[in-house]
Short mmCIF file of C-alpha atoms in Angstrom, two decimals:
data_model
loop_
_atom_site.label_atom_id
_atom_site.label_comp_id
_atom_site.label_asym_id
_atom_site.label_seq_id
_atom_site.Cartn_x
_atom_site.Cartn_y
_atom_site.Cartn_z
CA MET A 1 -6.75 47.95 -18.73
CA LYS A 2 -3.33 47.25 -20.18
CA ILE A 3 -0.36 47.78 -17.89
CA TYR A 4 2.93 48.38 -19.71
CA THR A 5 6.13 47.75 -17.75
CA ILE A 6 9.61 49.05 -18.55
CA SER A 7 12.53 47.41 -16.77
CA GLY A 8 15.73 48.79 -15.32
CA LEU A 9 19.16 49.47 -16.78
CA GLY A 10 20.46 46.51 -18.75
CA ALA A 11 17.70 44.28 -17.35
CA ASP A 12 14.67 42.56 -18.82
CA SER A 13 11.13 41.65 -17.81
CA ARG A 14 12.34 39.07 -15.26
CA LEU A 15 12.56 41.87 -12.72
CA PHE A 16 8.76 42.02 -12.89
CA GLN A 17 8.31 38.25 -12.57
CA ASN A 18 6.84 38.45 -9.05
CA LEU A 19 4.55 41.40 -9.74
CA GLN A 20 0.91 40.32 -9.32
CA LEU A 21 -1.59 42.87 -10.63
CA GLU A 22 -5.23 42.96 -11.68
CA GLY A 23 -4.82 43.76 -15.35
CA GLU A 24 -3.06 42.67 -18.52
CA ILE A 25 0.68 43.15 -18.03
CA ILE A 26 2.71 43.81 -21.17
CA ASN A 27 6.47 44.08 -20.86
CA LEU A 28 8.05 46.57 -23.25
CA GLU A 29 11.32 44.90 -24.23
CA TRP A 30 14.28 47.07 -25.12
CA ILE A 31 14.89 48.11 -28.71
CA GLN A 32 18.26 48.82 -30.29
CA PRO A 33 19.51 52.28 -29.22
CA THR A 34 21.40 54.43 -31.68
CA GLN A 35 24.80 55.82 -30.69
CA TYR A 36 24.48 58.83 -28.36
CA GLU A 37 20.68 58.80 -28.71
CA SER A 38 18.84 60.99 -26.19
CA LEU A 39 16.66 59.38 -23.55
CA LYS A 40 13.63 61.27 -24.85
CA SER A 41 14.17 60.11 -28.43
CA TYR A 42 14.62 56.52 -27.32
CA ALA A 43 11.51 56.64 -25.11
CA LEU A 44 9.30 57.90 -27.92
CA ARG A 45 10.55 55.17 -30.24
CA LEU A 46 9.81 52.56 -27.58
CA ALA A 47 6.34 54.06 -27.15
CA GLU A 48 5.45 52.93 -30.66
CA LYS A 49 4.73 49.53 -29.07
CA ILE A 50 1.90 51.02 -26.96
CA ASN A 51 -1.72 51.05 -28.14
CA LYS A 52 -2.64 54.68 -27.44
CA GLU A 53 -6.23 54.26 -28.65
CA GLU A 54 -7.20 52.73 -25.30
CA LYS A 55 -6.47 53.66 -21.70
CA PHE A 56 -3.22 52.33 -20.30
CA VAL A 57 -0.94 52.43 -17.28
CA LEU A 58 2.85 52.78 -17.35
CA ILE A 59 5.13 51.21 -14.75
CA GLY A 60 8.81 52.07 -14.94
CA LEU A 61 11.59 50.59 -12.82
CA SER A 62 14.78 52.58 -12.22
CA PHE A 63 16.04 53.66 -15.69
CA GLY A 64 12.73 52.38 -17.05
CA GLY A 65 10.99 54.97 -14.91
CA MET A 66 12.89 57.75 -16.64
CA VAL A 67 11.89 56.28 -20.00
CA ALA A 68 8.28 55.98 -18.81
CA THR A 69 8.36 59.62 -17.68
CA GLU A 70 9.26 60.80 -21.18
CA ILE A 71 6.49 58.65 -22.67
CA ALA A 72 3.96 59.93 -20.12
CA LYS A 73 4.73 63.56 -20.92
CA LYS A 74 3.41 63.02 -24.45
CA TYR A 75 0.87 60.22 -24.24
CA LYS A 76 -0.83 60.78 -20.82
CA PRO A 77 -1.35 57.35 -19.22
CA GLU A 78 -4.05 56.85 -16.58
CA LYS A 79 -1.24 56.37 -14.09
CA LEU A 80 2.53 56.67 -14.27
CA ILE A 81 4.05 54.46 -11.58
CA LEU A 82 7.73 54.89 -10.84
CA ILE A 83 9.48 52.20 -8.82
CA SER A 84 12.98 53.01 -7.52
CA SER A 85 13.21 55.82 -10.06
CA VAL A 86 13.21 59.59 -10.53
CA PRO A 87 11.12 61.81 -12.83
CA THR A 88 13.62 64.68 -13.26
CA ARG A 89 17.33 65.27 -13.69
CA LYS A 90 17.65 67.24 -10.45
CA GLU A 91 16.90 64.08 -8.43
CA LEU A 92 19.90 62.27 -9.88
CA ARG A 93 22.90 62.13 -7.55
CA PRO A 94 25.25 65.12 -8.07
CA LEU A 95 27.99 62.62 -8.99
CA TYR A 96 25.90 61.33 -11.90
CA ARG A 97 25.31 64.86 -13.15
CA PHE A 98 29.03 65.62 -12.87
CA ILE A 99 29.94 62.52 -14.88
CA GLY A 100 27.41 63.56 -17.52
CA GLN A 101 28.97 67.01 -17.77
CA THR A 102 32.54 65.71 -18.06
CA GLN A 103 31.64 62.70 -20.27
CA ILE A 104 34.29 60.57 -18.54
CA ASN A 105 31.85 57.65 -18.69
CA LYS A 106 32.76 57.27 -22.37
CA LEU A 107 36.20 56.05 -21.29
CA ILE A 108 34.74 52.95 -19.61
CA PRO A 109 35.22 49.86 -21.83
CA THR A 110 32.00 48.22 -22.96
CA MET A 111 33.24 44.81 -21.78
CA THR A 112 33.23 45.95 -18.12
CA MET A 113 29.47 46.53 -18.12
CA ASN A 114 27.09 44.06 -16.48
CA GLN A 115 29.66 42.18 -14.38
CA ASN A 116 29.81 40.81 -10.82
CA ALA A 117 26.28 40.01 -9.69
CA LYS A 118 27.31 39.55 -6.04
CA LEU A 119 28.79 43.03 -5.85
CA LEU A 120 25.80 44.59 -7.61
CA ALA A 121 23.41 42.70 -5.33
CA LYS A 122 25.06 44.35 -2.32
CA ILE A 123 24.85 47.78 -3.92
CA PHE A 124 21.24 47.21 -4.95
CA GLY A 125 20.39 45.88 -1.49
CA THR A 126 18.83 42.63 -2.70
CA LYS A 127 19.17 38.98 -1.66
CA GLU A 128 18.09 37.77 -5.11
CA VAL A 129 21.63 37.19 -6.38
CA ALA A 130 20.69 34.29 -8.65
CA VAL A 131 17.97 36.28 -10.42
CA LEU A 132 20.27 39.28 -10.82
CA ASP A 133 23.09 37.07 -12.13
CA ALA A 134 20.81 35.48 -14.74
CA ILE A 135 19.61 38.89 -15.90
CA LEU A 136 23.15 40.27 -16.16
CA LYS A 137 24.35 37.27 -18.15
CA GLY A 138 21.51 37.74 -20.63
CA SER A 139 21.88 41.49 -21.02
CA ASN A 140 23.64 43.42 -23.77
CA PRO A 141 26.61 45.48 -22.46
CA ARG A 142 26.44 47.80 -25.48
CA PHE A 143 22.82 48.60 -24.65
CA THR A 144 23.85 49.24 -21.05
CA LYS A 145 26.57 51.67 -22.07
CA GLU A 146 24.20 53.63 -24.32
CA PHE A 147 21.55 53.70 -21.57
CA ILE A 148 24.11 55.09 -19.11
CA ASN A 149 24.92 57.84 -21.62
CA MET A 150 21.20 58.64 -21.84
CA ILE A 151 20.85 58.95 -18.06
CA LEU A 152 23.92 61.11 -17.64
CA ASN A 153 22.77 63.51 -20.38
CA TRP A 154 19.08 63.54 -19.44
CA ASN A 155 17.76 67.07 -18.85
CA ASN A 156 14.07 66.60 -18.02
CA SER A 157 12.54 69.00 -15.48
CA GLN A 158 8.83 68.32 -16.11
CA ILE A 159 6.89 65.99 -13.79
CA PRO A 160 3.98 64.31 -15.62
CA GLU A 161 0.43 64.14 -14.26
CA ASN A 162 -0.99 61.16 -12.33
CA ILE A 163 2.40 60.06 -11.04
CA VAL A 164 2.76 57.47 -8.25
CA ARG A 165 6.15 56.93 -6.65
CA ILE A 166 7.30 53.79 -4.83
CA HIS A 167 10.77 53.75 -3.32
CA GLY A 168 12.99 51.83 -0.93
CA GLU A 169 14.09 53.74 2.15
CA LYS A 170 17.69 52.50 1.81
CA ASP A 171 18.11 52.83 -1.96
CA LEU A 172 21.78 53.55 -2.66
CA ILE A 173 21.44 53.98 -6.43
CA LEU A 174 18.66 56.58 -6.59
CA PRO A 175 18.04 57.91 -3.06
CA CYS A 176 14.51 57.84 -1.69
CA PRO A 177 12.65 61.16 -2.14
CA GLN A 178 11.20 62.92 0.90
CA ASN A 179 7.58 61.94 0.37
CA PRO A 180 7.03 59.00 -1.99
CA ASP A 181 3.53 57.57 -2.19
CA LEU A 182 4.90 54.33 -0.74
CA LYS A 183 8.18 54.08 1.17
CA ILE A 184 9.42 50.53 1.76
CA GLU A 185 11.12 50.44 5.15
CA LYS A 186 14.73 49.26 4.84
CA GLY A 187 14.10 48.56 1.16
CA GLY A 188 16.94 48.78 -1.36
CA HIS A 189 16.93 49.52 -5.08
CA LEU A 190 15.31 46.21 -6.06
CA ILE A 191 12.16 46.32 -3.93
CA ILE A 192 10.42 44.98 -7.05
CA LEU A 193 12.00 41.61 -6.14
CA ASP A 194 12.41 41.72 -2.37
CA ASN A 195 9.11 43.42 -1.49
CA HIS A 196 6.99 42.39 -4.47
CA LYS A 197 3.81 41.65 -2.51
CA GLU A 198 3.76 45.04 -0.80
CA VAL A 199 4.51 46.76 -4.10
CA SER A 200 1.85 44.75 -5.97
CA ASP A 201 -0.85 45.37 -3.36
CA PHE A 202 -0.16 49.11 -3.34
CA ILE A 203 -0.27 49.39 -7.13
CA ASP A 204 -3.55 47.46 -7.27
CA GLN A 205 -4.97 49.78 -4.63
CA LYS A 206 -4.00 52.83 -6.66
CA LEU A 207 -5.35 51.43 -9.92
CA ASN A 208 -8.64 50.34 -8.34
CA SER A 209 -9.16 53.76 -6.79
CA ASN A 210 -8.56 55.28 -10.22
CA GLN A 211 -11.53 53.31 -11.59
CA ASP A 212 -14.00 54.42 -8.89
#
């Protein structure tokens, strides 16, 4: 079965580099967003890369999980796996929702996006500073700014079927929900890097049980 992965905000498939799964992993690389495009519109355009004539699994990380949620609402994957992500607007921090309502994020210069890997590593709760720095240097700040606009204006309230949630207990970016399917003790936002074996084993377990 094909497993499609969607990375986090401003990042690429390198965040999934340590993920070891039984299946064909296909990374959905970002496409050019249009100015002020909605998250739903962007997700459905990205979904054109998916072969819907055969069964598939979606794995979304952080912002990629929100994109995967919008895809799953329409195309019904066998499993929707969210890592360090949220499926609805109400789970975003109140501050994020406030910024979206006031639109003050539009005042932030594009050039300030994707800077200071050491600071972001502390916020994300990861020791993988070198990996994060390489990803940030290769990312497109204009994409990042448009993706932030999408998050802040996202209004989804529908939770798709067959959802599996994996979250770090100490996530400062998107706080851990009360009852995720897997809670990584002391894990931060980038458990996909720091706890990749535990995450991989749990996903394989879920996918194998789905085939029984």
